[in-house]
């Protein structure tokens, strides 16, 4: 009786001719995640993936690792036998149940599937016969075909797979199957969630963080590094670009009307983010903005920020309420880190009464006062520190 993991894909299954490409990315991502746990063989077979342990392994550890990969609908720990011989299947089902459960006081139903329609029994007959065999072996079990506590699955293909545990995956598409984008990652709640949402659709992520040292502390930067590590559990390794932003912020503070500070700052952030995006072949920017959340996210402010961008800007949280964002933040394990009370660049250089309906014309007039902004942007880009981020385990 060999144990292995059966992976069922979600939306990937709908892909046509390109499907092999998505499958290969998915296999890469799975390999990447389980590599630290030992030796495994990852292979595809008839529209499914299998992760076969070639070493001692802990089922929960393997499940938890695979569960973090986008593009998976379900993961089933299965026992596999190299035959479709019906007596062997019946006996293996009993051995499987003995291994899988500690007490036998539940109701069950057998679900059968056969790939070969010429198999000598149909699915109904397989269910009935295996069910009867289970009842013969475990007096305390009962059948319930409507709402069973447990379903025992028998899938007869070239080999036979038996399982009863079905673990839900994250859905989405494998990272790397849909290009690359640059996430503007602050230390807040929203941007890590925005990165997660875009990565879920198969987009590989890099990140850029605008650092206002010494107005913000080393701890504030470390918090962003920690958030990057948390999201990289799902997105895979990423490059965090730490941009020295203080010189630019001080110049804006000195020369521009204070009620326009945030918008001007955000327009410059976008331009620098684009420069870094281009250098790592990212095709879009990603932010954690949501309509109306703060003054810099009114529809007028978003339009003013967007006006400088040449790349598409993805704002996956645009229609979310804060609580909905918090719920996802908690689910992905970022919330505790996001709420640590370290100052960020926007809280340091913040105006008491920021404009909520900026006019682009007036913003541009103010920006003209920043006569050496191009040189400052060049310096910020050139002096950017790139940190390679690997997933953190807790
Ligand atoms: P968050 O919770 O992600 O910090 P927020 O609600 O505080 O977002 P803003 O401060 O207005 O909103 O920022 C909006 C978006 O701009 C953020 O979601 C993020 O994508 C980007 N951003 C803001 N500050 C920075 C920064 N210091 N470095 C990188 N990106 C930033
Ligand atoms: Mg913020």
CSV table of C-alpha atoms and ligand atoms in Angstrom, one decimal:
chain,number,residue,atom,x,y,z
A,1,UNK,CA,0.0,0.0,0.0
A,2,UNK,CA,1.8,3.1,-1.2
A,3,UNK,CA,0.8,6.6,0.1
A,4,UNK,CA,0.8,9.5,-2.3
A,5,UNK,CA,-1.0,12.8,-2.8
A,6,UNK,CA,-3.5,13.4,-5.5
A,7,UNK,CA,-3.8,17.1,-6.6
A,8,UNK,CA,-7.0,18.2,-8.4
A,9,UNK,CA,-6.7,21.6,-10.2
A,10,UNK,CA,-9.3,24.3,-10.2
A,11,UNK,CA,-9.6,26.7,-13.1
A,12,UNK,CA,-6.6,25.3,-14.8
A,13,UNK,CA,-8.6,22.4,-15.9
A,14,UNK,CA,-10.5,24.7,-18.3
A,15,UNK,CA,-7.3,25.6,-20.2
A,16,UNK,CA,-7.1,24.3,-23.7
A,17,UNK,CA,-3.9,24.1,-25.7
A,18,UNK,CA,-1.8,26.0,-23.2
A,19,UNK,CA,-2.7,23.7,-20.4
A,20,UNK,CA,0.6,21.9,-20.3
A,21,UNK,CA,2.3,25.2,-19.6
A,22,UNK,CA,0.0,25.8,-16.6
A,23,UNK,CA,0.6,22.3,-15.3
A,24,UNK,CA,4.3,22.7,-15.6
A,25,UNK,CA,4.2,25.9,-13.6
A,26,UNK,CA,2.0,24.2,-11.0
A,27,UNK,CA,4.5,21.3,-10.7
A,28,UNK,CA,7.4,23.8,-10.3
A,29,UNK,CA,5.6,25.6,-7.5
A,30,UNK,CA,4.7,22.4,-5.7
A,31,UNK,CA,8.3,21.2,-6.0
A,32,UNK,CA,9.6,24.4,-4.7
A,33,UNK,CA,7.3,24.2,-1.6
A,34,UNK,CA,8.0,20.6,-0.7
A,35,UNK,CA,11.7,20.5,-1.5
A,36,UNK,CA,12.6,21.4,2.1
A,37,UNK,CA,10.5,18.4,3.4
A,38,UNK,CA,12.4,15.6,1.6
A,39,UNK,CA,12.5,13.7,-1.6
A,40,UNK,CA,9.2,13.6,-3.6
A,41,UNK,CA,8.3,12.8,-7.2
A,42,UNK,CA,5.9,15.2,-8.8
A,43,UNK,CA,4.2,14.0,-12.0
A,44,UNK,CA,1.1,14.4,-14.0
A,45,UNK,CA,-1.2,11.7,-15.2
A,46,UNK,CA,-4.5,12.0,-17.0
A,47,UNK,CA,-5.4,15.5,-15.9
A,48,UNK,CA,-4.2,15.1,-12.4
A,49,UNK,CA,-1.0,15.7,-10.5
A,50,UNK,CA,0.5,13.3,-8.1
A,51,UNK,CA,3.1,14.1,-5.4
A,52,UNK,CA,4.7,10.8,-4.4
A,53,UNK,CA,6.9,10.7,-1.3
A,54,UNK,CA,10.2,8.8,-1.8
A,55,UNK,CA,11.1,9.2,1.9
A,56,UNK,CA,9.6,9.2,5.4
A,57,UNK,CA,7.1,12.1,5.6
A,58,UNK,CA,4.6,13.7,7.8
A,59,UNK,CA,1.2,14.0,6.1
A,60,UNK,CA,0.2,17.2,7.7
A,61,UNK,CA,3.5,18.9,6.9
A,62,UNK,CA,3.2,17.9,3.3
A,63,UNK,CA,-0.5,19.0,3.1
A,64,UNK,CA,0.4,22.4,4.7
A,65,UNK,CA,3.1,23.0,2.2
A,66,UNK,CA,1.1,22.0,-0.9
A,67,UNK,CA,-1.9,24.0,0.4
A,68,UNK,CA,0.0,27.2,-0.1
A,69,UNK,CA,0.3,26.8,-3.8
A,70,UNK,CA,-2.1,28.7,-6.0
A,71,UNK,CA,-3.9,26.7,-8.8
A,72,UNK,CA,-5.1,23.8,-6.7
A,73,UNK,CA,-8.7,23.0,-6.0
A,74,UNK,CA,-8.3,19.9,-3.7
A,75,UNK,CA,-5.5,17.8,-2.3
A,76,UNK,CA,-6.3,14.2,-1.3
A,77,UNK,CA,-3.9,12.0,0.6
A,78,UNK,CA,-4.5,8.6,-1.1
A,79,UNK,CA,-3.2,5.1,-1.0
A,80,UNK,CA,-2.3,3.8,-4.4
A,81,UNK,CA,-2.2,0.2,-5.6
A,82,UNK,CA,-0.7,-0.9,-8.9
A,83,UNK,CA,-3.6,-3.0,-10.0
A,84,UNK,CA,-7.3,-2.9,-10.7
A,85,UNK,CA,-7.9,-6.3,-9.3
A,86,UNK,CA,-11.2,-6.1,-7.4
A,87,UNK,CA,-10.3,-8.4,-4.5
A,88,UNK,CA,-7.1,-6.4,-3.9
A,89,UNK,CA,-9.1,-3.2,-4.0
A,90,UNK,CA,-11.6,-4.4,-1.4
A,91,UNK,CA,-8.9,-5.6,1.0
A,92,UNK,CA,-6.8,-2.5,0.5
A,93,UNK,CA,-9.9,-0.4,1.4
A,94,UNK,CA,-10.2,-2.2,4.7
A,95,UNK,CA,-6.4,-1.8,5.4
A,96,UNK,CA,-6.7,1.9,4.5
A,97,UNK,CA,-9.7,2.5,6.8
A,98,UNK,CA,-7.8,0.8,9.7
A,99,UNK,CA,-4.9,3.1,9.2
A,100,UNK,CA,-6.9,6.3,8.6
A,101,UNK,CA,-9.3,6.2,11.5
A,102,UNK,CA,-8.9,5.5,15.2
A,103,UNK,CA,-12.6,4.9,16.1
A,104,UNK,CA,-15.3,3.4,13.9
A,105,UNK,CA,-18.5,5.0,14.9
A,106,UNK,CA,-19.4,7.1,11.8
A,107,UNK,CA,-21.6,6.8,8.8
A,108,UNK,CA,-20.1,6.5,5.3
A,109,UNK,CA,-20.8,6.2,1.7
A,110,UNK,CA,-18.6,4.7,-1.0
A,111,UNK,CA,-18.0,6.8,-4.1
A,112,UNK,CA,-16.5,5.1,-7.1
A,113,UNK,CA,-15.1,6.2,-10.4
A,114,UNK,CA,-13.5,4.2,-13.2
A,115,UNK,CA,-11.5,5.6,-16.1
A,116,UNK,CA,-11.9,2.4,-18.1
A,117,UNK,CA,-15.5,2.0,-19.0
A,118,UNK,CA,-14.9,-1.6,-20.0
A,119,UNK,CA,-14.1,-2.5,-16.4
A,120,UNK,CA,-16.1,-5.6,-15.5
A,121,UNK,CA,-18.3,-3.6,-12.9
A,122,UNK,CA,-19.9,-0.2,-13.2
A,123,UNK,CA,-19.5,2.5,-10.6
A,124,UNK,CA,-22.8,1.6,-8.8
A,125,UNK,CA,-21.7,-2.0,-8.5
A,126,UNK,CA,-18.3,-1.1,-7.2
A,127,UNK,CA,-19.9,1.1,-4.6
A,128,UNK,CA,-22.3,-1.6,-3.5
A,129,UNK,CA,-19.7,-4.4,-3.3
A,130,UNK,CA,-17.0,-2.3,-1.5
A,131,UNK,CA,-19.7,-0.9,0.8
A,132,UNK,CA,-20.8,-4.4,1.7
A,133,UNK,CA,-17.3,-5.5,2.3
A,134,UNK,CA,-16.7,-2.5,4.7
A,135,UNK,CA,-19.8,-3.4,6.6
A,136,UNK,CA,-18.7,-7.0,7.0
A,137,UNK,CA,-15.4,-5.8,8.4
A,138,UNK,CA,-16.5,-3.0,10.7
A,139,UNK,CA,-19.7,-3.9,12.6
A,140,UNK,CA,-20.1,-0.4,14.1
A,141,UNK,CA,-20.1,1.5,10.7
A,142,UNK,CA,-23.4,2.4,9.0
A,143,UNK,CA,-24.1,3.5,5.5
A,144,UNK,CA,-25.8,6.9,4.9
A,145,UNK,CA,-26.0,7.8,1.2
A,146,UNK,CA,-27.4,11.2,1.7
A,147,UNK,CA,-25.3,12.9,4.4
A,148,UNK,CA,-22.5,10.6,5.3
A,149,UNK,CA,-19.9,11.6,7.9
A,150,UNK,CA,-17.2,10.2,5.6
A,151,UNK,CA,-17.0,9.5,1.9
A,152,UNK,CA,-14.6,6.7,0.8
A,153,UNK,CA,-13.5,7.3,-2.7
A,154,UNK,CA,-12.3,4.5,-5.0
A,155,UNK,CA,-10.8,5.7,-8.3
A,156,UNK,CA,-9.9,2.9,-10.7
A,157,UNK,CA,-7.5,4.0,-13.4
A,158,UNK,CA,-4.3,2.2,-14.6
A,159,UNK,CA,-3.7,2.1,-10.9
A,160,UNK,CA,-6.3,2.4,-8.2
A,161,UNK,CA,-6.5,5.2,-5.7
A,162,UNK,CA,-8.4,5.0,-2.4
A,163,UNK,CA,-9.0,8.1,-0.1
A,164,UNK,CA,-11.4,9.7,2.2
A,165,UNK,CA,-9.8,13.0,3.1
A,166,UNK,CA,-10.2,15.9,0.7
A,167,UNK,CA,-8.4,19.2,1.6
A,168,UNK,CA,-9.5,22.4,-0.1
A,169,UNK,CA,-6.8,24.3,-1.9
A,170,UNK,CA,-6.5,28.1,-2.5
A,171,UNK,CA,-7.8,28.0,-6.1
A,172,UNK,CA,-6.4,30.6,-8.5
A,173,UNK,CA,-3.6,29.9,-11.0
A,174,UNK,CA,0.0,28.8,-10.5
A,175,UNK,CA,2.4,31.8,-9.9
A,176,UNK,CA,4.4,32.4,-13.0
A,177,UNK,CA,1.7,31.4,-15.4
A,178,UNK,CA,0.5,35.1,-15.9
A,179,UNK,CA,3.6,37.3,-16.1
A,180,UNK,CA,5.1,39.5,-13.4
A,181,UNK,CA,4.0,42.7,-11.6
A,182,UNK,CA,5.5,45.2,-9.2
A,183,UNK,CA,3.7,45.6,-5.9
A,184,UNK,CA,3.9,48.8,-3.9
A,185,UNK,CA,4.3,47.3,-0.5
A,186,UNK,CA,3.9,49.6,2.6
A,187,UNK,CA,3.8,48.4,6.1
A,188,UNK,CA,0.0,48.6,6.2
A,189,UNK,CA,-2.8,46.1,6.0
A,190,UNK,CA,-3.9,46.6,2.4
A,191,UNK,CA,-0.9,46.2,0.2
A,192,UNK,CA,0.1,42.7,1.3
A,193,UNK,CA,-3.5,41.6,0.6
A,194,UNK,CA,-3.3,43.3,-2.8
A,195,UNK,CA,-0.1,41.4,-3.6
A,196,UNK,CA,-1.8,38.1,-2.5
A,197,UNK,CA,-4.8,38.7,-4.7
A,198,UNK,CA,-2.8,39.4,-7.8
A,199,UNK,CA,-0.4,36.5,-7.2
A,200,UNK,CA,-3.5,34.2,-6.8
A,201,UNK,CA,-4.2,34.9,-10.5
A,202,UNK,CA,-0.8,33.5,-11.4
A,203,UNK,CA,1.2,36.7,-11.5
A,204,UNK,CA,4.8,36.6,-10.1
A,205,UNK,CA,5.4,39.5,-7.7
A,206,UNK,CA,8.3,41.8,-6.9
A,207,UNK,CA,7.9,44.6,-4.4
A,208,UNK,CA,9.0,48.2,-3.9
A,209,UNK,CA,9.0,50.0,-0.6
A,210,UNK,CA,9.6,53.7,-0.1
A,211,UNK,CA,11.7,54.2,2.9
A,212,UNK,CA,11.9,57.5,4.8
A,213,UNK,CA,14.9,56.8,6.9
A,214,UNK,CA,15.8,58.4,9.4
A,215,UNK,CA,12.2,59.8,9.8
A,216,UNK,CA,11.1,56.2,9.9
A,217,UNK,CA,13.0,53.6,12.0
A,218,UNK,CA,14.8,50.4,11.1
A,219,UNK,CA,11.9,48.5,12.7
A,220,UNK,CA,9.5,50.0,10.2
A,221,UNK,CA,11.7,48.7,7.3
A,222,UNK,CA,12.0,45.3,9.1
A,223,UNK,CA,8.3,45.1,9.3
A,224,UNK,CA,8.0,45.5,5.5
A,225,UNK,CA,10.7,42.8,5.1
A,226,UNK,CA,8.6,40.5,7.4
A,227,UNK,CA,5.5,41.2,5.4
A,228,UNK,CA,7.3,40.4,2.2
A,229,UNK,CA,8.4,37.1,3.7
A,230,UNK,CA,4.8,36.3,4.7
A,231,UNK,CA,3.4,36.9,1.3
A,232,UNK,CA,6.3,35.0,-0.3
A,233,UNK,CA,4.9,31.9,1.3
A,234,UNK,CA,2.3,32.0,-1.4
A,235,UNK,CA,4.0,34.1,-4.1
A,236,UNK,CA,7.4,32.3,-3.9
A,237,UNK,CA,10.7,34.2,-3.6
A,238,UNK,CA,10.6,37.9,-4.5
A,239,UNK,CA,12.9,40.9,-4.8
A,240,UNK,CA,12.1,43.8,-2.4
A,241,UNK,CA,13.3,47.1,-3.7
A,242,UNK,CA,13.9,49.5,-0.8
A,243,UNK,CA,13.9,53.1,-2.3
A,244,UNK,CA,15.5,55.9,-0.3
A,245,UNK,CA,12.7,58.4,-0.4
A,246,UNK,CA,13.5,61.0,2.2
A,247,UNK,CA,15.3,63.5,-0.1
A,248,UNK,CA,12.2,63.6,-2.3
A,249,UNK,CA,9.8,63.9,0.6
A,250,UNK,CA,11.7,66.7,2.1
A,251,UNK,CA,11.8,68.6,-1.2
A,252,UNK,CA,8.0,68.2,-1.6
A,253,UNK,CA,7.5,69.3,2.0
A,254,UNK,CA,9.6,72.4,1.5
A,255,UNK,CA,8.3,73.5,-1.9
A,256,UNK,CA,4.7,72.3,-2.4
A,257,UNK,CA,1.4,73.2,-0.7
A,258,UNK,CA,1.0,70.9,2.2
A,259,UNK,CA,-2.6,69.9,1.3
A,260,UNK,CA,-1.2,68.4,-1.9
A,261,UNK,CA,1.8,66.5,-0.3
A,262,UNK,CA,0.3,63.0,-0.4
A,263,UNK,CA,-0.9,63.2,-4.0
A,264,UNK,CA,2.4,64.6,-5.3
A,265,UNK,CA,4.3,62.0,-3.2
A,266,UNK,CA,2.2,59.2,-4.6
A,267,UNK,CA,2.7,60.4,-8.2
A,268,UNK,CA,6.4,60.3,-7.7
A,269,UNK,CA,6.2,56.8,-6.0
A,270,UNK,CA,4.4,55.6,-9.1
A,271,UNK,CA,7.1,56.9,-11.4
A,272,UNK,CA,9.9,55.3,-9.4
A,273,UNK,CA,8.0,52.0,-9.1
A,274,UNK,CA,7.6,52.0,-12.9
A,275,UNK,CA,11.4,52.4,-13.4
A,276,UNK,CA,12.0,49.4,-11.2
A,277,UNK,CA,9.1,47.5,-12.8
A,278,UNK,CA,10.8,47.9,-16.2
A,279,UNK,CA,14.1,46.8,-14.9
A,280,UNK,CA,12.7,43.4,-13.7
A,281,UNK,CA,10.3,43.0,-16.7
A,282,UNK,CA,7.1,43.6,-14.8
A,283,UNK,CA,4.2,44.5,-16.9
A,284,UNK,CA,2.0,46.2,-14.3
A,285,UNK,CA,2.0,47.9,-10.9
A,286,UNK,CA,-0.1,46.7,-7.9
A,287,UNK,CA,-1.4,48.9,-5.0
A,288,UNK,CA,-3.6,48.3,-2.0
A,289,UNK,CA,-5.9,51.3,-2.8
A,290,UNK,CA,-9.7,51.1,-2.3
A,291,UNK,CA,-12.1,53.9,-3.4
A,292,UNK,CA,-12.7,56.4,-0.6
A,293,UNK,CA,-10.6,54.7,2.1
A,294,UNK,CA,-8.6,57.8,2.8
A,295,UNK,CA,-8.2,61.3,1.2
A,296,UNK,CA,-5.6,60.0,-1.3
A,297,UNK,CA,-8.0,57.3,-2.5
A,298,UNK,CA,-11.0,59.4,-3.5
A,299,UNK,CA,-11.8,58.9,-7.2
A,300,UNK,CA,-10.3,62.3,-8.0
A,301,UNK,CA,-7.1,61.4,-6.0
A,302,UNK,CA,-6.8,58.0,-7.7
A,303,UNK,CA,-7.2,59.7,-11.1
A,304,UNK,CA,-4.5,62.2,-10.2
A,305,UNK,CA,-2.1,59.5,-9.1
A,306,UNK,CA,-2.9,57.4,-12.1
A,307,UNK,CA,-2.2,60.3,-14.5
A,308,UNK,CA,1.6,59.8,-14.4
A,309,UNK,CA,1.5,56.0,-14.9
A,310,UNK,CA,2.3,54.4,-18.3
A,311,UNK,CA,2.0,50.8,-17.0
A,312,UNK,CA,-1.5,49.4,-16.0
A,313,UNK,CA,-2.1,49.8,-12.3
A,314,UNK,CA,-3.9,46.9,-10.7
A,315,UNK,CA,-5.9,47.8,-7.6
A,316,UNK,CA,-7.5,44.4,-6.6
A,317,UNK,CA,-9.0,45.9,-3.4
A,318,UNK,CA,-10.7,48.8,-5.2
A,319,UNK,CA,-14.3,47.7,-4.1
A,320,UNK,CA,-13.5,46.2,-0.8
A,321,UNK,CA,-14.5,47.4,2.7
A,322,UNK,CA,-11.8,47.6,5.3
A,323,UNK,CA,-13.2,44.7,7.2
A,324,UNK,CA,-13.2,42.5,4.1
A,325,UNK,CA,-9.5,43.3,3.6
A,326,UNK,CA,-8.8,42.6,7.3
A,327,UNK,CA,-10.4,39.2,6.9
A,328,UNK,CA,-8.1,38.2,4.1
A,329,UNK,CA,-5.1,39.7,5.9
A,330,UNK,CA,-5.9,37.5,8.8
A,331,UNK,CA,-6.4,34.5,6.6
A,332,UNK,CA,-2.9,34.9,5.0
A,333,UNK,CA,-1.2,35.4,8.3
A,334,UNK,CA,-0.2,39.1,7.7
A,335,UNK,CA,-2.5,41.0,10.0
A,336,UNK,CA,-0.5,40.6,13.3
A,337,UNK,CA,2.6,42.0,11.5
A,338,UNK,CA,0.6,44.8,9.6
A,339,UNK,CA,-0.8,46.3,12.8
A,340,UNK,CA,2.5,46.7,14.6
A,341,UNK,CA,2.6,50.4,15.4
A,342,UNK,CA,5.6,51.6,13.5
A,343,UNK,CA,5.4,54.9,11.7
A,344,UNK,CA,5.4,54.8,7.8
A,345,UNK,CA,6.5,57.4,5.3
A,346,UNK,CA,2.9,58.7,4.9
A,347,UNK,CA,2.3,59.2,8.6
A,348,UNK,CA,5.5,61.3,9.0
A,349,UNK,CA,4.9,63.7,6.1
A,350,UNK,CA,1.2,64.0,6.4
A,351,UNK,CA,-0.9,67.2,6.0
A,352,UNK,CA,-3.6,68.1,8.5
A,353,UNK,CA,-6.1,68.9,5.7
A,354,UNK,CA,-5.2,67.0,2.6
A,355,UNK,CA,-7.1,67.8,-0.6
A,356,UNK,CA,-9.8,65.2,-1.4
A,357,UNK,CA,-10.6,66.5,-4.9
A,358,UNK,CA,-7.2,67.4,-6.3
A,359,UNK,CA,-7.2,69.1,-9.7
A,360,UNK,CA,-4.5,67.7,-11.9
A,361,UNK,CA,-3.7,71.1,-13.3
A,362,UNK,CA,-3.1,72.6,-9.9
A,363,UNK,CA,-1.0,69.5,-8.9
A,364,UNK,CA,1.2,69.9,-12.0
A,365,UNK,CA,1.7,73.6,-11.2
A,366,UNK,CA,2.9,72.7,-7.8
A,367,UNK,CA,5.2,70.0,-9.2
A,368,UNK,CA,6.9,72.6,-11.4
A,369,UNK,CA,8.5,73.9,-8.2
A,370,UNK,CA,10.5,70.7,-7.9
A,371,UNK,CA,13.0,71.8,-10.5
A,372,UNK,CA,15.5,69.0,-9.9
A,373,UNK,CA,13.0,66.2,-9.5
A,374,UNK,CA,14.4,64.2,-12.4
A,375,UNK,CA,17.8,64.0,-10.8
A,376,UNK,CA,16.3,63.1,-7.4
A,377,UNK,CA,14.3,60.3,-9.0
A,378,UNK,CA,17.5,59.0,-10.7
A,379,UNK,CA,19.3,59.1,-7.4
A,380,UNK,CA,16.5,57.3,-5.6
A,381,UNK,CA,16.4,54.6,-8.4
A,382,UNK,CA,20.1,54.2,-8.4
A,383,UNK,CA,20.5,54.0,-4.6
A,384,UNK,CA,17.7,51.5,-4.2
A,385,UNK,CA,18.7,48.4,-2.2
A,386,UNK,CA,17.4,45.1,-3.5
A,387,UNK,CA,16.7,42.5,-0.8
A,388,UNK,CA,16.0,38.9,-1.9
A,389,UNK,CA,13.1,37.6,0.1
A,390,UNK,CA,12.5,33.9,0.8
A,391,UNK,CA,9.3,32.5,2.4
A,392,UNK,CA,9.1,32.6,6.2
A,393,UNK,CA,7.8,29.6,8.1
A,394,UNK,CA,6.1,30.1,11.5
B,1,LIG,P1,-1.6,50.1,3.3
B,1,LIG,O1,-2.5,49.6,4.4
B,1,LIG,O2,-1.2,49.1,2.3
B,1,LIG,O3,-0.4,50.9,3.9
B,1,LIG,P2,-3.1,52.5,3.2
B,1,LIG,O4,-4.5,52.3,3.4
B,1,LIG,O5,-2.2,53.0,4.3
B,1,LIG,O6,-2.5,51.2,2.5
B,1,LIG,P3,-2.0,54.6,1.6
B,1,LIG,O7,-0.9,54.9,2.6
B,1,LIG,O8,-2.8,55.7,1.0
B,1,LIG,O9,-3.0,53.5,2.0
B,1,LIG,O10,-1.3,53.9,0.4
B,1,LIG,C1,-2.0,53.4,-0.7
B,1,LIG,C2,-1.1,52.4,-1.4
B,1,LIG,O11,0.1,53.0,-1.8
B,1,LIG,C3,-0.7,51.2,-0.5
B,1,LIG,O12,-1.6,50.2,-0.4
B,1,LIG,C4,0.6,50.8,-1.2
B,1,LIG,O13,0.3,50.0,-2.3
B,1,LIG,C5,1.2,52.1,-1.7
B,1,LIG,N1,2.1,52.7,-0.6
B,1,LIG,C6,1.8,53.6,0.3
B,1,LIG,N2,3.0,53.9,1.0
B,1,LIG,C7,3.9,53.1,0.5
B,1,LIG,C8,5.3,52.9,0.8
B,1,LIG,N3,5.9,53.6,1.8
B,1,LIG,N4,6.0,52.1,0.1
B,1,LIG,C9,5.4,51.4,-0.9
B,1,LIG,N5,4.1,51.5,-1.3
B,1,LIG,C10,3.4,52.4,-0.5
B,2,LIG,MG1,0.0,52.7,4.2
